């Protein structure tokens, strides 16, 4: 492992103790800890008119969200070409067609103005992703969706615990999904959640996550199960396990500390890297977000050499992400002008960012980057 890994989960005695208790309880499936975890999520998003259901992964959440939105074979879904491949796989799983849209050069969010050119009579939904420390302009997205009569899946896998115009992420979207995988700000080891607007949609989500079974969650949340029930639809094995939820509960209890320390590290990066003219930092003050990544953009011809230089100095880095249309599976999907995405794909670089990160490590990474470009200029 590198001296400074790009990701480092905040796992301590509280999480280990909760995991032990959940195992000793002996109920290993979906049970009481899942109910507690959903309640904790609901407290964070603070929206009584929204309904939360925990699932096994963020990718499962995306798949379920598309089904809730009524997306099916023959439909089209507009999505940013600068996104995680999970979004593209989920669209493919429901049999719909991917339509790639460019991202904005400043925010790296889907460029909603360019999306106007991509709407067709087959367009059923749009996926909007919050990339790291910048939250999508959802008011603009909602106006676009209403104009074209589209469902919106808000991919908030990066932004749990963040706010948009003072509103908690998850409180205002059509359908919102979260991820709690091993490297997210809040981890359940693996997990996700789907937030919907109606009890009817919640019932649908809860049947989908448990093989289509009309198994009452209220019963399972007591660490029990019904032995007779009906199945009316195809479903999946997407339920969250008690072990994972128990860890998630303890993580959410640390949300304030997690957010504050990640914001401080991100702000320090931007401050220390500002004098390095070759480095482009995020256009964010980080004041209202819970940053998942800290990314920079550097000249494409320098990125690989910079990564190697950092690696030699004990600093791990990542690339989030390769654009979707670069992959063989999706290279022939319908697309608009993707010039910004293509440039970003060659320039993007993720730096180490951890909860409770010692700011001296931020300084060490920043100085190493500055030294690389200083030496290159000589």
Coordinates of C-alpha atoms in Angstrom, one line a residue:
X1 CA 0.0 0.0 0.0
X2 CA 1.2 3.5 -0.7
X3 CA 2.2 5.7 2.2
X4 CA -0.8 8.0 1.4
X5 CA -3.6 5.9 -0.2
X6 CA -6.2 7.7 -2.3
X7 CA -9.0 6.2 -0.2
X8 CA -8.9 5.2 3.5
X9 CA -12.2 4.2 5.2
X10 CA -12.9 5.6 8.7
X11 CA -13.4 2.3 10.6
X12 CA -12.8 2.3 14.3
X13 CA -14.0 0.6 17.6
X14 CA -17.6 1.8 17.1
X15 CA -18.0 0.1 13.7
X16 CA -16.2 -3.0 14.9
X17 CA -18.4 -3.2 17.9
X18 CA -21.6 -2.8 15.9
X19 CA -20.4 -5.5 13.5
X20 CA -19.8 -7.9 16.3
X21 CA -23.2 -7.2 17.9
X22 CA -25.0 -7.7 14.6
X23 CA -23.2 -11.1 14.1
X24 CA -23.8 -12.2 17.7
X25 CA -27.5 -11.3 17.2
X26 CA -27.6 -14.2 14.7
X27 CA -30.0 -12.5 12.3
X28 CA -27.8 -12.1 9.2
X29 CA -30.3 -11.0 6.6
X30 CA -32.4 -7.8 6.4
X31 CA -33.4 -7.0 9.9
X32 CA -33.6 -4.4 12.7
X33 CA -30.3 -2.6 11.9
X34 CA -31.6 -2.0 8.3
X35 CA -34.6 -0.2 9.8
X36 CA -32.3 1.9 12.0
X37 CA -30.1 2.7 9.0
X38 CA -33.1 3.9 6.9
X39 CA -34.2 6.0 9.9
X40 CA -30.7 7.6 10.1
X41 CA -30.8 8.4 6.3
X42 CA -34.2 9.9 6.7
X43 CA -32.9 12.1 9.5
X44 CA -30.1 13.4 7.4
X45 CA -32.3 14.3 4.4
X46 CA -34.9 15.7 6.7
X47 CA -37.8 15.3 4.3
X48 CA -41.0 13.8 5.8
X49 CA -42.5 13.6 2.3
X50 CA -39.7 11.3 1.0
X51 CA -39.4 7.5 1.6
X52 CA -36.1 5.7 2.1
X53 CA -35.3 2.1 1.3
X54 CA -31.8 0.6 1.8
X55 CA -30.4 -1.8 -0.8
X56 CA -27.3 -3.9 -1.3
X57 CA -25.2 -1.4 -3.4
X58 CA -25.4 1.9 -5.1
X59 CA -25.6 0.1 -8.5
X60 CA -28.6 -1.8 -7.3
X61 CA -30.1 1.5 -6.3
X62 CA -29.6 2.9 -9.8
X63 CA -31.2 -0.2 -11.4
X64 CA -34.2 -0.1 -9.1
X65 CA -34.6 3.7 -9.6
X66 CA -34.8 3.2 -13.4
X67 CA -37.5 0.6 -12.9
X68 CA -39.4 2.9 -10.6
X69 CA -39.2 5.5 -13.3
X70 CA -40.8 3.1 -15.7
X71 CA -37.8 2.9 -18.1
X72 CA -37.9 -0.2 -20.3
X73 CA -36.7 -1.7 -23.6
X74 CA -36.9 0.8 -26.4
X75 CA -36.7 3.9 -24.2
X76 CA -33.7 6.2 -24.1
X77 CA -32.0 7.6 -21.1
X78 CA -29.8 10.7 -21.3
X79 CA -26.7 10.5 -19.1
X80 CA -23.4 12.3 -18.8
X81 CA -20.5 10.6 -20.7
X82 CA -18.4 11.6 -17.7
X83 CA -19.8 9.2 -15.2
X84 CA -19.3 5.9 -13.4
X85 CA -19.9 2.8 -15.6
X86 CA -22.5 1.6 -13.0
X87 CA -25.0 4.1 -14.5
X88 CA -24.5 2.8 -18.0
X89 CA -24.8 -0.8 -16.8
X90 CA -28.1 -0.1 -15.0
X91 CA -29.5 1.5 -18.1
X92 CA -28.6 -1.6 -20.1
X93 CA -30.1 -3.9 -17.5
X94 CA -33.6 -2.4 -18.1
X95 CA -33.1 -2.8 -21.8
X96 CA -33.0 1.0 -22.6
X97 CA -30.6 2.8 -24.8
X98 CA -27.9 5.1 -23.5
X99 CA -27.6 8.6 -24.9
X100 CA -24.3 10.3 -24.0
X101 CA -24.3 14.0 -23.1
X102 CA -21.3 16.2 -22.6
X103 CA -20.3 17.6 -19.2
X104 CA -19.8 21.2 -18.2
X105 CA -16.2 22.4 -18.3
X106 CA -16.4 24.1 -14.9
X107 CA -18.6 21.8 -12.8
X108 CA -18.1 18.5 -14.6
X109 CA -21.9 17.9 -14.2
X110 CA -24.1 17.0 -17.2
X111 CA -24.4 20.0 -19.5
X112 CA -28.2 20.5 -19.5
X113 CA -28.1 22.9 -22.4
X114 CA -26.4 20.3 -24.6
X115 CA -29.0 17.8 -23.4
X116 CA -31.7 19.8 -25.2
X117 CA -30.2 18.7 -28.5
X118 CA -30.4 15.0 -27.5
X119 CA -34.1 14.7 -26.5
X120 CA -36.1 12.4 -28.8
X121 CA -39.6 10.9 -28.8
X122 CA -37.9 7.8 -27.1
X123 CA -36.4 9.8 -24.2
X124 CA -37.9 8.5 -21.0
X125 CA -35.5 9.7 -18.3
X126 CA -32.4 11.6 -17.5
X127 CA -29.7 10.7 -14.9
X128 CA -28.1 13.6 -13.1
X129 CA -25.0 12.9 -11.1
X130 CA -23.4 15.2 -8.5
X131 CA -19.7 14.9 -9.3
X132 CA -17.8 15.1 -6.0
X133 CA -17.9 18.5 -4.4
X134 CA -20.3 20.3 -6.8
X135 CA -24.0 19.7 -6.6
X136 CA -26.0 19.7 -9.8
X137 CA -28.3 22.7 -10.5
X138 CA -31.4 20.7 -9.8
X139 CA -33.8 23.6 -10.4
X140 CA -32.5 23.8 -14.0
X141 CA -32.7 20.0 -14.3
X142 CA -36.3 20.0 -13.0
X143 CA -37.3 22.7 -15.5
X144 CA -35.8 20.6 -18.3
X145 CA -37.5 17.4 -17.1
X146 CA -40.9 19.1 -16.9
X147 CA -40.5 20.6 -20.3
X148 CA -39.9 17.2 -21.9
X149 CA -42.0 15.2 -19.5
X150 CA -39.1 13.1 -18.2
X151 CA -38.4 11.3 -15.0
X152 CA -35.2 12.3 -13.2
X153 CA -32.9 9.9 -11.4
X154 CA -30.6 11.9 -9.1
X155 CA -27.3 10.0 -8.8
X156 CA -26.2 11.3 -5.4
X157 CA -23.7 8.5 -4.8
X158 CA -21.0 11.2 -4.2
X159 CA -23.1 13.6 -2.2
X160 CA -24.7 12.1 0.8
X161 CA -24.7 14.7 3.6
X162 CA -24.4 17.6 1.1
X163 CA -26.8 20.5 0.5
X164 CA -28.2 22.3 -2.5
X165 CA -29.4 25.8 -1.9
X166 CA -29.7 25.0 1.8
X167 CA -31.7 21.8 1.1
X168 CA -30.3 18.4 2.0
X169 CA -29.5 16.2 -1.0
X170 CA -32.2 13.6 -1.1
X171 CA -34.9 15.9 0.0
X172 CA -35.9 17.5 -3.3
X173 CA -35.2 15.1 -6.2
X174 CA -37.7 13.0 -8.2
X175 CA -35.9 9.8 -7.4
X176 CA -32.6 9.9 -5.5
X177 CA -30.0 7.2 -5.0
X178 CA -27.1 7.0 -2.6
X179 CA -24.0 4.7 -2.4
X180 CA -22.3 3.5 0.8
X181 CA -19.6 1.3 -0.8
X182 CA -16.1 0.7 0.7
X183 CA -14.7 4.1 -0.4
X184 CA -17.6 6.5 0.0
X185 CA -17.6 9.1 2.7
X186 CA -20.1 6.9 4.6
X187 CA -19.5 3.2 4.2
X188 CA -21.6 0.1 5.0
X189 CA -18.8 -2.1 3.5
X190 CA -21.3 -2.0 0.7
X191 CA -24.7 -0.6 0.4
X192 CA -27.1 1.9 -1.2
X193 CA -30.4 3.6 -0.8
X194 CA -33.3 4.6 -3.0
X195 CA -35.4 7.7 -2.0
X196 CA -38.8 8.1 -3.6
X197 CA -41.7 10.5 -3.3
X198 CA -44.7 8.1 -2.6
X199 CA -45.6 5.2 -0.5
X200 CA -46.6 3.3 -3.6
X201 CA -43.1 3.7 -5.1
X202 CA -41.5 2.7 -1.8
X203 CA -43.6 -0.5 -1.8
X204 CA -42.4 -1.2 -5.4
X205 CA -38.8 -0.6 -4.3
X206 CA -39.1 -3.0 -1.3
X207 CA -40.6 -5.7 -3.4
X208 CA -37.9 -5.3 -6.1
X209 CA -35.1 -5.6 -3.5
X210 CA -36.4 -8.9 -2.1
X211 CA -37.0 -11.1 -5.1
X212 CA -40.4 -9.5 -5.7
X213 CA -41.7 -11.0 -2.5
X214 CA -44.5 -9.2 -0.7
X215 CA -42.6 -9.9 2.5
X216 CA -43.5 -7.0 4.9
X217 CA -40.5 -5.0 5.8
X218 CA -42.1 -4.2 9.2
X219 CA -41.9 -7.9 10.0
X220 CA -38.3 -8.4 8.9
X221 CA -37.3 -5.2 10.8
X222 CA -38.2 -7.2 13.9
X223 CA -35.7 -9.9 12.9
X224 CA -38.6 -12.1 11.8
X225 CA -40.1 -13.2 8.5
X226 CA -43.4 -14.1 7.1
X227 CA -43.6 -17.6 5.6
X228 CA -46.5 -17.1 3.3
X229 CA -46.7 -14.2 0.8
X230 CA -47.3 -13.4 -2.8
X231 CA -45.0 -12.5 -5.7
X232 CA -46.5 -10.4 -8.4
X233 CA -43.4 -9.1 -10.2
X234 CA -39.8 -10.0 -11.1
X235 CA -37.4 -8.9 -8.3
X236 CA -33.8 -9.1 -7.3
X237 CA -31.6 -10.0 -4.4
X238 CA -30.8 -6.4 -3.6
X239 CA -31.7 -6.2 0.1
X240 CA -29.2 -4.8 2.6
X241 CA -27.7 -7.1 5.3
X242 CA -27.9 -6.4 9.0
X243 CA -24.1 -6.4 9.3
X244 CA -23.7 -3.7 6.7
X245 CA -26.5 -1.6 8.1
X246 CA -25.0 -1.8 11.7
X247 CA -21.8 -0.3 10.4
X248 CA -23.7 2.3 8.4
X249 CA -25.6 3.5 11.5
X250 CA -22.3 4.1 13.3
X251 CA -20.9 5.9 10.3
X252 CA -23.8 8.3 10.0
X253 CA -23.4 9.2 13.7
X254 CA -20.0 10.5 12.7
X255 CA -21.3 12.5 9.7
X256 CA -20.5 15.9 11.1
X257 CA -17.0 15.0 11.9
X258 CA -16.5 13.3 8.5
X259 CA -17.8 16.3 6.6
X260 CA -15.9 18.9 8.5
X261 CA -12.5 17.1 8.2
X262 CA -13.0 16.3 4.5
X263 CA -14.0 20.0 3.8
X264 CA -10.9 21.2 5.7
X265 CA -8.6 18.9 3.7
X266 CA -10.3 19.9 0.4
X267 CA -10.0 23.6 1.2
X268 CA -6.3 23.1 2.1
X269 CA -5.6 21.4 -1.2
X270 CA -7.1 24.3 -3.1
X271 CA -5.2 26.8 -1.1
X272 CA -1.9 25.0 -1.5
X273 CA -2.3 24.2 -5.2
X274 CA -3.6 27.6 -6.2
X275 CA 0.0 28.9 -7.1
X276 CA 0.7 26.0 -9.4
X277 CA -0.5 27.3 -12.7
X278 CA -0.5 24.0 -14.4
X279 CA -3.1 22.6 -12.0
X280 CA -6.8 23.3 -12.3
X281 CA -8.7 22.8 -9.0
X282 CA -12.4 22.4 -8.4
X283 CA -14.6 25.5 -8.6
X284 CA -16.0 25.0 -5.1
X285 CA -15.7 26.6 -1.7
X286 CA -16.7 23.2 -0.2
X287 CA -19.0 25.1 2.2
X288 CA -22.1 23.1 1.8
X289 CA -20.9 19.7 0.7
X290 CA -19.5 16.4 2.0
X291 CA -16.6 15.9 -0.5
X292 CA -16.1 12.3 -1.7
X293 CA -13.1 13.1 -3.9
X294 CA -10.5 15.8 -4.3
X295 CA -9.7 16.0 -8.0
X296 CA -7.4 18.2 -10.1
X297 CA -7.0 18.6 -13.8
X298 CA -3.6 18.8 -15.3
X299 CA -2.3 19.0 -18.9
X300 CA -3.0 15.7 -20.6
X301 CA 0.6 15.3 -21.6
X302 CA 1.7 15.5 -18.0
X303 CA -0.8 13.4 -16.2
X304 CA 0.9 10.0 -16.5
X305 CA 4.3 11.3 -15.6
X306 CA 2.8 13.2 -12.6
X307 CA 1.1 10.0 -11.4
X308 CA 4.3 8.1 -11.7
X309 CA 6.2 10.9 -9.8
X310 CA 3.6 10.8 -7.0
X311 CA 3.7 7.1 -6.8
X312 CA 7.5 7.1 -6.4
X313 CA 6.9 9.6 -3.6
X314 CA 4.5 7.3 -1.8
X315 CA 1.3 9.0 -3.0
X316 CA -1.5 7.0 -4.5
X317 CA -3.8 8.6 -7.1
X318 CA -6.9 7.6 -9.1
X319 CA -8.8 8.5 -12.2
X320 CA -12.5 9.2 -11.9
X321 CA -13.4 8.4 -14.6
X322 CA -12.8 7.1 -18.1
X323 CA -15.6 8.5 -20.2
X324 CA -18.4 6.0 -21.1
X325 CA -18.0 6.3 -24.8
X326 CA -14.4 5.2 -24.6
X327 CA -15.5 1.7 -23.5
X328 CA -16.0 -1.0 -26.2
X329 CA -19.4 -1.9 -24.9
X330 CA -20.8 1.6 -25.3
X331 CA -18.8 3.1 -28.1
X332 CA -21.7 3.0 -30.6
X333 CA -24.3 4.6 -28.3
X334 CA -26.0 7.8 -29.6
X335 CA -24.1 10.8 -28.4
X336 CA -23.8 14.6 -28.8
X337 CA -20.7 16.7 -29.0
X338 CA -18.4 15.2 -26.2
X339 CA -15.4 17.5 -26.7
X340 CA -15.3 18.6 -23.0
X341 CA -15.7 15.1 -21.7
X342 CA -12.9 13.9 -24.0
X343 CA -10.6 16.6 -22.6
X344 CA -11.5 15.9 -19.0
X345 CA -11.0 12.2 -19.4
X346 CA -7.3 12.9 -20.3
X347 CA -6.8 15.5 -17.6
X348 CA -8.6 14.3 -14.5
X349 CA -6.7 13.0 -11.4
X350 CA -8.0 12.1 -8.0
X351 CA -5.8 12.9 -5.0
X352 CA -5.9 11.3 -1.6
X353 CA -8.8 12.4 0.6
X354 CA -9.7 10.8 3.8
X355 CA -12.0 11.5 6.7
X356 CA -9.9 12.8 9.7
X357 CA -7.0 13.4 7.3
X358 CA -4.0 15.0 8.8
X359 CA -3.5 18.3 7.0
X360 CA 0.3 17.7 6.9
X361 CA -0.5 14.9 4.4
X362 CA -2.4 17.4 2.2
X363 CA 0.7 19.6 2.3
X364 CA 3.0 16.7 1.4
X365 CA 0.9 15.8 -1.6
X366 CA 0.5 19.4 -2.7
X367 CA 4.3 20.1 -2.3
X368 CA 5.1 17.0 -4.4
X369 CA 2.8 18.2 -7.2
X370 CA 4.4 21.6 -7.1
X371 CA 7.9 20.1 -7.2
X372 CA 6.9 18.0 -10.2
X373 CA 5.9 21.0 -12.3
X374 CA 8.8 23.1 -10.9
X375 CA 11.3 20.5 -12.0
X376 CA 9.6 20.1 -15.4
X377 CA 10.0 23.8 -16.0
X378 CA 13.8 23.8 -15.4

